[in-house]
Short mmCIF file of N, CA and C in Angstrom, two decimals:
data_model
loop_
_atom_site.label_atom_id
_atom_site.label_comp_id
_atom_site.label_asym_id
_atom_site.label_seq_id
_atom_site.Cartn_x
_atom_site.Cartn_y
_atom_site.Cartn_z
N MET S 79 28.01 -126.83 48.53
CA MET S 79 27.85 -126.74 49.96
C MET S 79 28.12 -125.32 50.45
N LYS S 80 29.15 -124.66 49.87
CA LYS S 80 29.47 -123.29 50.28
C LYS S 80 28.32 -122.35 49.95
N ARG S 81 27.67 -122.57 48.79
CA ARG S 81 26.55 -121.72 48.41
C ARG S 81 25.39 -121.87 49.38
N LEU S 82 25.10 -123.08 49.78
CA LEU S 82 24.03 -123.32 50.72
C LEU S 82 24.32 -122.66 52.06
N LEU S 83 25.54 -122.77 52.52
CA LEU S 83 25.93 -122.15 53.79
C LEU S 83 25.83 -120.63 53.68
N THR S 84 26.30 -120.06 52.58
CA THR S 84 26.23 -118.61 52.39
C THR S 84 24.78 -118.14 52.36
N LEU S 85 23.92 -118.83 51.64
CA LEU S 85 22.51 -118.47 51.57
C LEU S 85 21.85 -118.58 52.94
N THR S 86 22.20 -119.59 53.69
CA THR S 86 21.64 -119.76 55.02
C THR S 86 22.05 -118.61 55.93
N VAL S 87 23.31 -118.23 55.89
CA VAL S 87 23.81 -117.12 56.70
C VAL S 87 23.14 -115.82 56.29
N LEU S 88 23.05 -115.54 55.00
CA LEU S 88 22.41 -114.31 54.54
C LEU S 88 20.93 -114.29 54.92
N PHE S 89 20.24 -115.40 54.77
CA PHE S 89 18.83 -115.48 55.11
C PHE S 89 18.62 -115.26 56.61
N THR S 90 19.45 -115.87 57.41
CA THR S 90 19.36 -115.71 58.86
C THR S 90 19.60 -114.26 59.27
N GLN S 91 20.60 -113.61 58.68
CA GLN S 91 20.89 -112.23 59.02
C GLN S 91 19.74 -111.32 58.61
N THR S 92 19.13 -111.59 57.48
CA THR S 92 17.99 -110.79 57.04
C THR S 92 16.83 -110.92 58.02
N ILE S 93 16.55 -112.10 58.49
CA ILE S 93 15.46 -112.31 59.45
C ILE S 93 15.74 -111.53 60.73
N VAL S 94 16.95 -111.60 61.23
CA VAL S 94 17.28 -110.93 62.48
C VAL S 94 17.07 -109.42 62.34
N VAL S 95 17.52 -108.83 61.25
CA VAL S 95 17.36 -107.40 61.04
C VAL S 95 15.88 -107.04 60.94
N CYS S 96 15.12 -107.81 60.20
CA CYS S 96 13.69 -107.53 60.05
C CYS S 96 12.95 -107.63 61.38
N LEU S 97 13.25 -108.63 62.18
CA LEU S 97 12.59 -108.80 63.45
C LEU S 97 13.02 -107.75 64.46
N ALA S 98 14.17 -107.15 64.29
CA ALA S 98 14.67 -106.17 65.23
C ALA S 98 13.84 -104.89 65.21
N GLU S 99 13.13 -104.62 64.14
CA GLU S 99 12.34 -103.39 64.07
C GLU S 99 11.20 -103.37 65.09
N ASP S 100 10.71 -104.50 65.51
CA ASP S 100 9.57 -104.55 66.43
C ASP S 100 9.84 -105.46 67.63
N TRP S 101 11.06 -105.49 68.09
CA TRP S 101 11.41 -106.42 69.17
C TRP S 101 10.73 -106.08 70.50
N MET S 102 10.38 -104.83 70.72
CA MET S 102 9.77 -104.46 71.99
C MET S 102 8.34 -104.99 72.14
N GLY S 103 7.74 -105.41 71.05
CA GLY S 103 6.40 -105.98 71.10
C GLY S 103 6.33 -107.22 71.99
N GLN S 104 7.48 -107.85 72.22
CA GLN S 104 7.53 -109.05 73.06
C GLN S 104 7.59 -108.71 74.56
N LEU S 105 7.80 -107.45 74.90
CA LEU S 105 7.90 -107.06 76.30
C LEU S 105 6.52 -107.00 76.95
N ASP S 106 6.45 -107.38 78.19
CA ASP S 106 5.21 -107.32 78.97
C ASP S 106 4.86 -105.86 79.24
N ASP S 107 3.63 -105.48 78.97
CA ASP S 107 3.18 -104.10 79.22
C ASP S 107 3.36 -103.67 80.67
N ASN S 108 3.32 -104.61 81.59
CA ASN S 108 3.42 -104.29 83.01
C ASN S 108 4.85 -104.25 83.54
N ALA S 109 5.81 -104.64 82.70
CA ALA S 109 7.22 -104.55 83.12
C ALA S 109 7.58 -103.08 83.28
N PHE S 110 8.40 -102.80 84.25
CA PHE S 110 8.84 -101.42 84.45
C PHE S 110 9.96 -101.09 83.48
N PHE S 111 9.94 -99.88 82.99
CA PHE S 111 10.98 -99.36 82.10
C PHE S 111 12.37 -99.64 82.69
N SER S 112 12.51 -99.47 83.99
CA SER S 112 13.81 -99.65 84.65
C SER S 112 14.28 -101.11 84.65
N GLN S 113 13.41 -102.05 84.29
CA GLN S 113 13.76 -103.46 84.24
C GLN S 113 14.21 -103.91 82.85
N VAL S 114 14.10 -103.04 81.87
CA VAL S 114 14.37 -103.42 80.48
C VAL S 114 15.78 -102.98 80.08
N SER S 115 16.51 -103.89 79.49
CA SER S 115 17.82 -103.57 78.93
C SER S 115 17.60 -103.07 77.51
N ILE S 116 17.93 -101.81 77.27
CA ILE S 116 17.63 -101.17 75.99
C ILE S 116 18.92 -100.88 75.24
N PRO S 117 19.09 -101.46 74.05
CA PRO S 117 20.30 -101.19 73.28
C PRO S 117 20.35 -99.73 72.84
N GLY S 118 21.51 -99.12 73.02
CA GLY S 118 21.67 -97.72 72.66
C GLY S 118 23.03 -97.45 72.06
N THR S 119 23.17 -96.26 71.51
CA THR S 119 24.43 -95.86 70.90
C THR S 119 24.92 -94.54 71.47
N HIS S 120 26.22 -94.39 71.53
CA HIS S 120 26.91 -93.20 72.01
C HIS S 120 27.13 -92.25 70.83
N ASP S 121 26.88 -90.97 71.04
CA ASP S 121 27.00 -89.99 69.95
C ASP S 121 26.36 -90.56 68.69
N SER S 122 25.07 -90.80 68.80
CA SER S 122 24.30 -91.56 67.82
C SER S 122 24.28 -90.97 66.42
N ALA S 123 24.38 -89.67 66.28
CA ALA S 123 24.24 -89.04 64.96
C ALA S 123 25.54 -88.98 64.16
N THR S 124 26.62 -89.51 64.69
CA THR S 124 27.87 -89.43 63.93
C THR S 124 27.83 -90.28 62.67
N GLY S 125 26.93 -91.24 62.59
CA GLY S 125 26.78 -92.04 61.37
C GLY S 125 26.07 -91.30 60.26
N GLU S 126 25.57 -90.10 60.55
CA GLU S 126 24.90 -89.27 59.53
C GLU S 126 25.89 -88.51 58.65
N GLY S 127 27.15 -88.46 59.05
CA GLY S 127 28.15 -87.72 58.30
C GLY S 127 28.48 -86.40 58.98
N TRP S 128 29.35 -85.65 58.37
CA TRP S 128 29.93 -84.45 58.99
C TRP S 128 29.76 -83.22 58.12
N THR S 129 29.74 -82.08 58.77
CA THR S 129 29.67 -80.80 58.06
C THR S 129 30.49 -79.78 58.84
N GLY S 130 30.70 -78.63 58.25
CA GLY S 130 31.53 -77.61 58.89
C GLY S 130 33.00 -77.98 58.72
N PHE S 131 33.85 -76.99 58.83
CA PHE S 131 35.28 -77.22 58.60
C PHE S 131 35.86 -78.29 59.52
N LEU S 132 35.63 -78.14 60.84
CA LEU S 132 36.20 -79.10 61.78
C LEU S 132 35.57 -80.48 61.63
N GLY S 133 34.26 -80.51 61.40
CA GLY S 133 33.58 -81.79 61.23
C GLY S 133 34.10 -82.56 60.03
N GLU S 134 34.21 -81.87 58.90
CA GLU S 134 34.69 -82.53 57.68
C GLU S 134 36.15 -82.94 57.81
N MET S 135 36.93 -82.10 58.49
CA MET S 135 38.36 -82.36 58.61
C MET S 135 38.66 -83.49 59.61
N PHE S 136 38.02 -83.45 60.77
CA PHE S 136 38.39 -84.37 61.84
C PHE S 136 37.31 -85.40 62.21
N GLY S 137 36.07 -85.17 61.78
CA GLY S 137 34.98 -86.08 62.15
C GLY S 137 35.23 -87.53 61.79
N PRO S 138 35.55 -87.83 60.53
CA PRO S 138 35.73 -89.24 60.16
C PRO S 138 36.86 -89.94 60.92
N SER S 139 37.91 -89.22 61.26
CA SER S 139 39.05 -89.86 61.90
C SER S 139 39.03 -89.76 63.42
N MET S 140 38.39 -88.72 63.98
CA MET S 140 38.46 -88.52 65.42
C MET S 140 37.11 -88.51 66.13
N GLY S 141 36.02 -88.36 65.40
CA GLY S 141 34.72 -88.23 66.06
C GLY S 141 33.72 -89.32 65.75
N LEU S 142 34.00 -90.16 64.79
CA LEU S 142 33.05 -91.18 64.37
C LEU S 142 32.90 -92.27 65.43
N THR S 143 31.69 -92.43 65.95
CA THR S 143 31.42 -93.51 66.90
C THR S 143 30.39 -94.50 66.35
N GLN S 144 29.69 -94.13 65.27
CA GLN S 144 28.67 -95.00 64.67
C GLN S 144 28.87 -95.07 63.16
N ASP S 145 28.81 -96.27 62.62
CA ASP S 145 28.88 -96.46 61.17
C ASP S 145 27.51 -96.34 60.53
N LEU S 146 26.45 -96.54 61.32
CA LEU S 146 25.09 -96.54 60.79
C LEU S 146 24.41 -95.21 61.06
N ASN S 147 23.52 -94.82 60.14
CA ASN S 147 22.73 -93.61 60.40
C ASN S 147 21.58 -93.97 61.34
N ILE S 148 20.79 -92.99 61.72
CA ILE S 148 19.72 -93.20 62.69
C ILE S 148 18.71 -94.24 62.21
N ASP S 149 18.26 -94.15 60.96
CA ASP S 149 17.29 -95.13 60.43
C ASP S 149 17.86 -96.54 60.47
N GLN S 150 19.11 -96.70 60.11
CA GLN S 150 19.73 -98.03 60.12
C GLN S 150 19.85 -98.56 61.54
N GLN S 151 20.16 -97.68 62.48
CA GLN S 151 20.25 -98.10 63.88
C GLN S 151 18.87 -98.57 64.38
N LEU S 152 17.83 -97.83 64.02
CA LEU S 152 16.47 -98.23 64.39
C LEU S 152 16.14 -99.61 63.83
N ALA S 153 16.49 -99.85 62.57
CA ALA S 153 16.21 -101.14 61.94
C ALA S 153 16.96 -102.28 62.62
N CYS S 154 18.11 -101.97 63.22
CA CYS S 154 18.90 -102.99 63.93
C CYS S 154 18.46 -103.18 65.37
N GLY S 155 17.47 -102.42 65.82
CA GLY S 155 16.95 -102.61 67.17
C GLY S 155 17.41 -101.60 68.20
N VAL S 156 18.23 -100.64 67.81
CA VAL S 156 18.67 -99.62 68.75
C VAL S 156 17.45 -98.78 69.15
N ARG S 157 17.27 -98.55 70.46
CA ARG S 157 16.14 -97.76 70.94
C ARG S 157 16.55 -96.66 71.92
N ALA S 158 17.84 -96.51 72.19
CA ALA S 158 18.32 -95.41 73.04
C ALA S 158 19.37 -94.63 72.26
N PHE S 159 19.16 -93.33 72.17
CA PHE S 159 20.02 -92.49 71.34
C PHE S 159 20.60 -91.34 72.16
N ASP S 160 21.89 -91.17 72.04
CA ASP S 160 22.63 -90.09 72.67
C ASP S 160 22.73 -88.96 71.64
N LEU S 161 21.94 -87.91 71.84
CA LEU S 161 21.91 -86.78 70.91
C LEU S 161 22.39 -85.53 71.65
N ARG S 162 23.27 -84.78 71.03
CA ARG S 162 23.87 -83.61 71.68
C ARG S 162 23.70 -82.36 70.83
N PRO S 163 22.52 -81.77 70.90
CA PRO S 163 22.27 -80.58 70.08
C PRO S 163 22.98 -79.34 70.61
N CYS S 164 23.34 -78.50 69.68
CA CYS S 164 23.86 -77.17 70.00
C CYS S 164 23.34 -76.20 68.94
N VAL S 165 23.55 -74.92 69.16
CA VAL S 165 23.04 -73.90 68.25
C VAL S 165 24.16 -73.48 67.30
N VAL S 166 23.90 -73.64 66.01
CA VAL S 166 24.83 -73.18 64.97
C VAL S 166 24.00 -72.45 63.92
N ASP S 167 24.34 -71.19 63.69
CA ASP S 167 23.62 -70.38 62.70
C ASP S 167 22.10 -70.41 62.94
N ASN S 168 21.70 -70.24 64.19
CA ASN S 168 20.29 -70.21 64.60
C ASN S 168 19.53 -71.50 64.31
N GLU S 169 20.23 -72.63 64.30
CA GLU S 169 19.61 -73.94 64.13
C GLU S 169 20.13 -74.87 65.21
N LEU S 170 19.29 -75.81 65.63
CA LEU S 170 19.75 -76.86 66.53
C LEU S 170 20.34 -77.99 65.68
N VAL S 171 21.63 -78.16 65.79
CA VAL S 171 22.33 -79.22 65.06
C VAL S 171 22.92 -80.18 66.09
N ILE S 172 23.22 -81.38 65.67
CA ILE S 172 23.77 -82.37 66.59
C ILE S 172 25.28 -82.45 66.38
N ASN S 173 25.98 -82.27 67.46
CA ASN S 173 27.44 -82.29 67.45
C ASN S 173 27.98 -83.46 68.25
N HIS S 174 29.25 -83.72 68.03
CA HIS S 174 30.05 -84.56 68.91
C HIS S 174 31.20 -83.65 69.34
N GLY S 175 31.02 -83.03 70.51
CA GLY S 175 31.98 -82.01 70.95
C GLY S 175 31.93 -80.83 70.01
N ILE S 176 33.07 -80.44 69.49
CA ILE S 176 33.13 -79.31 68.56
C ILE S 176 32.90 -79.75 67.11
N LEU S 177 32.71 -81.03 66.88
CA LEU S 177 32.54 -81.57 65.53
C LEU S 177 31.06 -81.65 65.18
N GLN S 178 30.67 -80.97 64.11
CA GLN S 178 29.26 -80.89 63.71
C GLN S 178 28.90 -82.01 62.75
N THR S 179 27.81 -82.75 63.11
CA THR S 179 27.31 -83.77 62.19
C THR S 179 26.35 -83.12 61.20
N LYS S 180 25.93 -83.87 60.22
CA LYS S 180 24.96 -83.36 59.25
C LYS S 180 23.54 -83.39 59.80
N ALA S 181 23.35 -83.99 60.97
CA ALA S 181 22.01 -84.14 61.54
C ALA S 181 21.54 -82.85 62.21
N LYS S 182 20.34 -82.47 61.91
CA LYS S 182 19.67 -81.35 62.56
C LYS S 182 18.74 -81.96 63.62
N PHE S 183 18.72 -81.38 64.81
CA PHE S 183 17.95 -81.95 65.89
C PHE S 183 16.45 -82.05 65.58
N PRO S 184 15.79 -81.00 65.09
CA PRO S 184 14.34 -81.12 64.83
C PRO S 184 14.01 -82.24 63.83
N GLU S 185 14.81 -82.38 62.79
CA GLU S 185 14.56 -83.42 61.79
C GLU S 185 14.82 -84.81 62.38
N THR S 186 15.86 -84.94 63.20
CA THR S 186 16.15 -86.22 63.83
C THR S 186 15.04 -86.61 64.79
N LEU S 187 14.54 -85.65 65.54
CA LEU S 187 13.43 -85.91 66.46
C LEU S 187 12.18 -86.35 65.69
N LYS S 188 11.89 -85.70 64.58
CA LYS S 188 10.75 -86.09 63.75
C LYS S 188 10.94 -87.50 63.18
N GLN S 189 12.17 -87.82 62.83
CA GLN S 189 12.50 -89.15 62.33
C GLN S 189 12.20 -90.21 63.40
N LEU S 190 12.57 -89.94 64.64
CA LEU S 190 12.29 -90.87 65.74
C LEU S 190 10.79 -90.96 66.01
N CYS S 191 10.11 -89.82 65.94
CA CYS S 191 8.65 -89.80 66.13
C CYS S 191 7.95 -90.59 65.04
N ARG S 192 8.41 -90.45 63.82
CA ARG S 192 7.82 -91.20 62.70
C ARG S 192 7.99 -92.71 62.92
N PHE S 193 9.16 -93.10 63.42
CA PHE S 193 9.40 -94.52 63.65
C PHE S 193 8.42 -95.09 64.68
N VAL S 194 8.25 -94.42 65.82
CA VAL S 194 7.35 -94.97 66.84
C VAL S 194 5.89 -94.91 66.41
N THR S 195 5.56 -93.99 65.53
CA THR S 195 4.20 -93.93 64.98
C THR S 195 3.97 -95.13 64.06
N GLU S 196 4.97 -95.47 63.26
CA GLU S 196 4.88 -96.60 62.35
C GLU S 196 5.07 -97.94 63.05
N HIS S 197 5.67 -97.93 64.23
CA HIS S 197 5.94 -99.15 65.01
C HIS S 197 5.42 -98.92 66.43
N PRO S 198 4.10 -98.99 66.62
CA PRO S 198 3.50 -98.60 67.89
C PRO S 198 3.83 -99.49 69.09
N THR S 199 4.46 -100.63 68.88
CA THR S 199 4.87 -101.46 70.02
C THR S 199 6.19 -100.99 70.60
N GLU S 200 6.88 -100.12 69.88
CA GLU S 200 8.22 -99.68 70.27
C GLU S 200 8.17 -98.37 71.05
N PHE S 201 9.25 -98.07 71.75
CA PHE S 201 9.46 -96.74 72.33
C PHE S 201 10.94 -96.43 72.23
N ILE S 202 11.26 -95.16 72.29
CA ILE S 202 12.63 -94.70 72.12
C ILE S 202 13.02 -93.83 73.31
N VAL S 203 14.24 -94.01 73.76
CA VAL S 203 14.81 -93.20 74.82
C VAL S 203 15.84 -92.26 74.18
N VAL S 204 15.71 -90.98 74.48
CA VAL S 204 16.71 -90.02 73.99
C VAL S 204 17.44 -89.46 75.21
N VAL S 205 18.72 -89.69 75.23
CA VAL S 205 19.58 -89.10 76.25
C VAL S 205 20.17 -87.86 75.58
N MET S 206 19.94 -86.73 76.20
CA MET S 206 20.29 -85.48 75.51
C MET S 206 20.96 -84.52 76.47
N ARG S 207 21.88 -83.77 75.94
CA ARG S 207 22.48 -82.68 76.69
C ARG S 207 22.89 -81.58 75.71
N HIS S 208 22.98 -80.40 76.24
CA HIS S 208 23.43 -79.26 75.43
C HIS S 208 24.92 -79.42 75.20
N GLU S 209 25.31 -79.58 73.96
CA GLU S 209 26.73 -79.74 73.61
C GLU S 209 27.37 -78.36 73.55
N THR S 210 27.70 -77.84 74.72
CA THR S 210 28.21 -76.46 74.82
C THR S 210 29.57 -76.29 74.17
N ASP S 211 30.31 -77.38 73.93
CA ASP S 211 31.58 -77.26 73.20
C ASP S 211 31.34 -76.77 71.79
N GLY S 212 30.14 -77.03 71.26
CA GLY S 212 29.83 -76.68 69.88
C GLY S 212 29.29 -75.27 69.70
N ASP S 213 28.82 -74.65 70.78
CA ASP S 213 28.23 -73.31 70.60
C ASP S 213 28.53 -72.33 71.74
N ASP S 214 29.51 -72.64 72.54
CA ASP S 214 29.90 -71.75 73.64
C ASP S 214 28.72 -71.40 74.54
N ASN S 215 27.86 -72.39 74.82
CA ASN S 215 26.73 -72.23 75.72
C ASN S 215 25.76 -71.15 75.24
N ASN S 216 25.36 -71.23 74.01
CA ASN S 216 24.46 -70.25 73.40
C ASN S 216 23.18 -70.10 74.22
N SER S 217 22.83 -68.87 74.52
CA SER S 217 21.67 -68.58 75.37
C SER S 217 20.34 -68.90 74.69
N GLN S 218 20.31 -69.08 73.39
CA GLN S 218 19.07 -69.41 72.67
C GLN S 218 18.71 -70.89 72.73
N TRP S 219 19.64 -71.73 73.18
CA TRP S 219 19.44 -73.18 73.17
C TRP S 219 18.16 -73.58 73.89
N SER S 220 17.98 -73.09 75.08
CA SER S 220 16.83 -73.48 75.90
C SER S 220 15.50 -73.13 75.23
N LYS S 221 15.40 -71.94 74.70
CA LYS S 221 14.17 -71.52 74.03
C LYS S 221 13.94 -72.35 72.76
N MET S 222 14.97 -72.57 71.99
CA MET S 222 14.85 -73.35 70.77
C MET S 222 14.45 -74.80 71.08
N MET S 223 15.03 -75.35 72.14
CA MET S 223 14.71 -76.72 72.54
C MET S 223 13.26 -76.81 73.01
N SER S 224 12.80 -75.85 73.79
CA SER S 224 11.41 -75.84 74.25
C SER S 224 10.45 -75.77 73.08
N ASN S 225 10.76 -74.94 72.09
CA ASN S 225 9.91 -74.85 70.91
C ASN S 225 9.86 -76.17 70.14
N CYS S 226 11.00 -76.80 70.02
CA CYS S 226 11.09 -78.07 69.28
C CYS S 226 10.32 -79.17 70.01
N LEU S 227 10.56 -79.32 71.31
CA LEU S 227 9.91 -80.39 72.08
C LEU S 227 8.43 -80.12 72.32
N GLY S 228 8.05 -78.84 72.29
CA GLY S 228 6.67 -78.47 72.54
C GLY S 228 5.81 -78.39 71.30
N SER S 229 6.37 -78.71 70.15
CA SER S 229 5.60 -78.62 68.90
C SER S 229 4.46 -79.64 68.90
N ASP S 230 3.41 -79.35 68.16
CA ASP S 230 2.21 -80.18 68.14
C ASP S 230 2.46 -81.60 67.65
N ASP S 231 3.48 -81.80 66.81
CA ASP S 231 3.72 -83.15 66.30
C ASP S 231 4.69 -83.95 67.18
N VAL S 232 5.34 -83.29 68.14
CA VAL S 232 6.29 -83.98 69.01
C VAL S 232 5.73 -84.18 70.42
N ARG S 233 5.17 -83.17 71.00
CA ARG S 233 4.74 -83.21 72.41
C ARG S 233 3.85 -84.41 72.76
N PRO S 234 2.87 -84.79 71.94
CA PRO S 234 2.03 -85.94 72.30
C PRO S 234 2.81 -87.26 72.37
N LEU S 235 3.98 -87.31 71.77
CA LEU S 235 4.76 -88.55 71.75
C LEU S 235 5.81 -88.60 72.85
N LEU S 236 5.87 -87.59 73.70
CA LEU S 236 6.83 -87.57 74.80
C LEU S 236 6.21 -88.17 76.05
N ALA S 237 7.03 -88.80 76.85
CA ALA S 237 6.59 -89.36 78.13
C ALA S 237 7.47 -88.81 79.23
N ASP S 238 6.86 -88.41 80.30
CA ASP S 238 7.61 -87.93 81.46
C ASP S 238 8.09 -89.14 82.26
N TYR S 239 9.34 -89.11 82.65
CA TYR S 239 9.89 -90.22 83.41
C TYR S 239 9.35 -90.22 84.83
N LYS S 240 9.02 -91.40 85.31
CA LYS S 240 8.70 -91.61 86.72
C LYS S 240 9.27 -92.97 87.09
N ARG S 241 9.53 -93.15 88.35
CA ARG S 241 10.25 -94.33 88.83
C ARG S 241 9.58 -95.64 88.44
N ASP S 242 8.28 -95.70 88.51
CA ASP S 242 7.56 -96.94 88.24
C ASP S 242 6.82 -96.90 86.90
N LEU S 243 7.47 -96.39 85.88
CA LEU S 243 6.89 -96.24 84.56
C LEU S 243 6.78 -97.59 83.85
N PRO S 244 5.57 -98.07 83.54
CA PRO S 244 5.42 -99.36 82.86
C PRO S 244 5.62 -99.22 81.34
N VAL S 245 6.11 -100.28 80.76
CA VAL S 245 6.36 -100.34 79.32
C VAL S 245 5.11 -99.99 78.54
N GLY S 246 3.95 -100.46 78.97
CA GLY S 246 2.71 -100.19 78.26
C GLY S 246 2.42 -98.72 78.06
N GLU S 247 2.82 -97.87 79.01
CA GLU S 247 2.61 -96.43 78.88
C GLU S 247 3.61 -95.78 77.93
N LEU S 248 4.66 -96.48 77.59
CA LEU S 248 5.70 -95.92 76.71
C LEU S 248 5.52 -96.29 75.24
N ARG S 249 4.77 -97.30 74.98
CA ARG S 249 4.65 -97.77 73.58
C ARG S 249 4.17 -96.62 72.68
N GLY S 250 4.83 -96.51 71.54
CA GLY S 250 4.49 -95.47 70.58
C GLY S 250 4.99 -94.09 70.97
N LYS S 251 5.92 -94.02 71.91
CA LYS S 251 6.46 -92.73 72.36
C LYS S 251 7.96 -92.71 72.28
#
């Protein structure tokens, strides 16, 4: 009896995770974005691991907010990501305050773009801010961010927010 119960629980959990990858397909195209409750994570890239002296030293004990990496969060149905890029050694990296994760912003953005391309019923919300604690408000941030968001493989997948934005216009973005 215990084996049957265990198998049932494992099978049920597997189904839930698999179905979570395309859960937005059930949303009405005419529903407004503002009407949808979208699961999201805070400091989303902390599940990617840590780098840099402070990140390696204090990240696991003081900065970790996510146990799952970005791909795993996507598979579980997360569609809103809090990403905080800053400039370190002329690269946009994702930090949690002064703690540097292993995630690079351009690669993470491409990862999200790849997901919505492979799952065209879905859309992703990125809440982003310049993590100035990580780079002392580096003046190159704005130019680097414009280049990243304006690239040919990213720009077509971006949507400009408007108050009455329907879900149908967001799919695959």
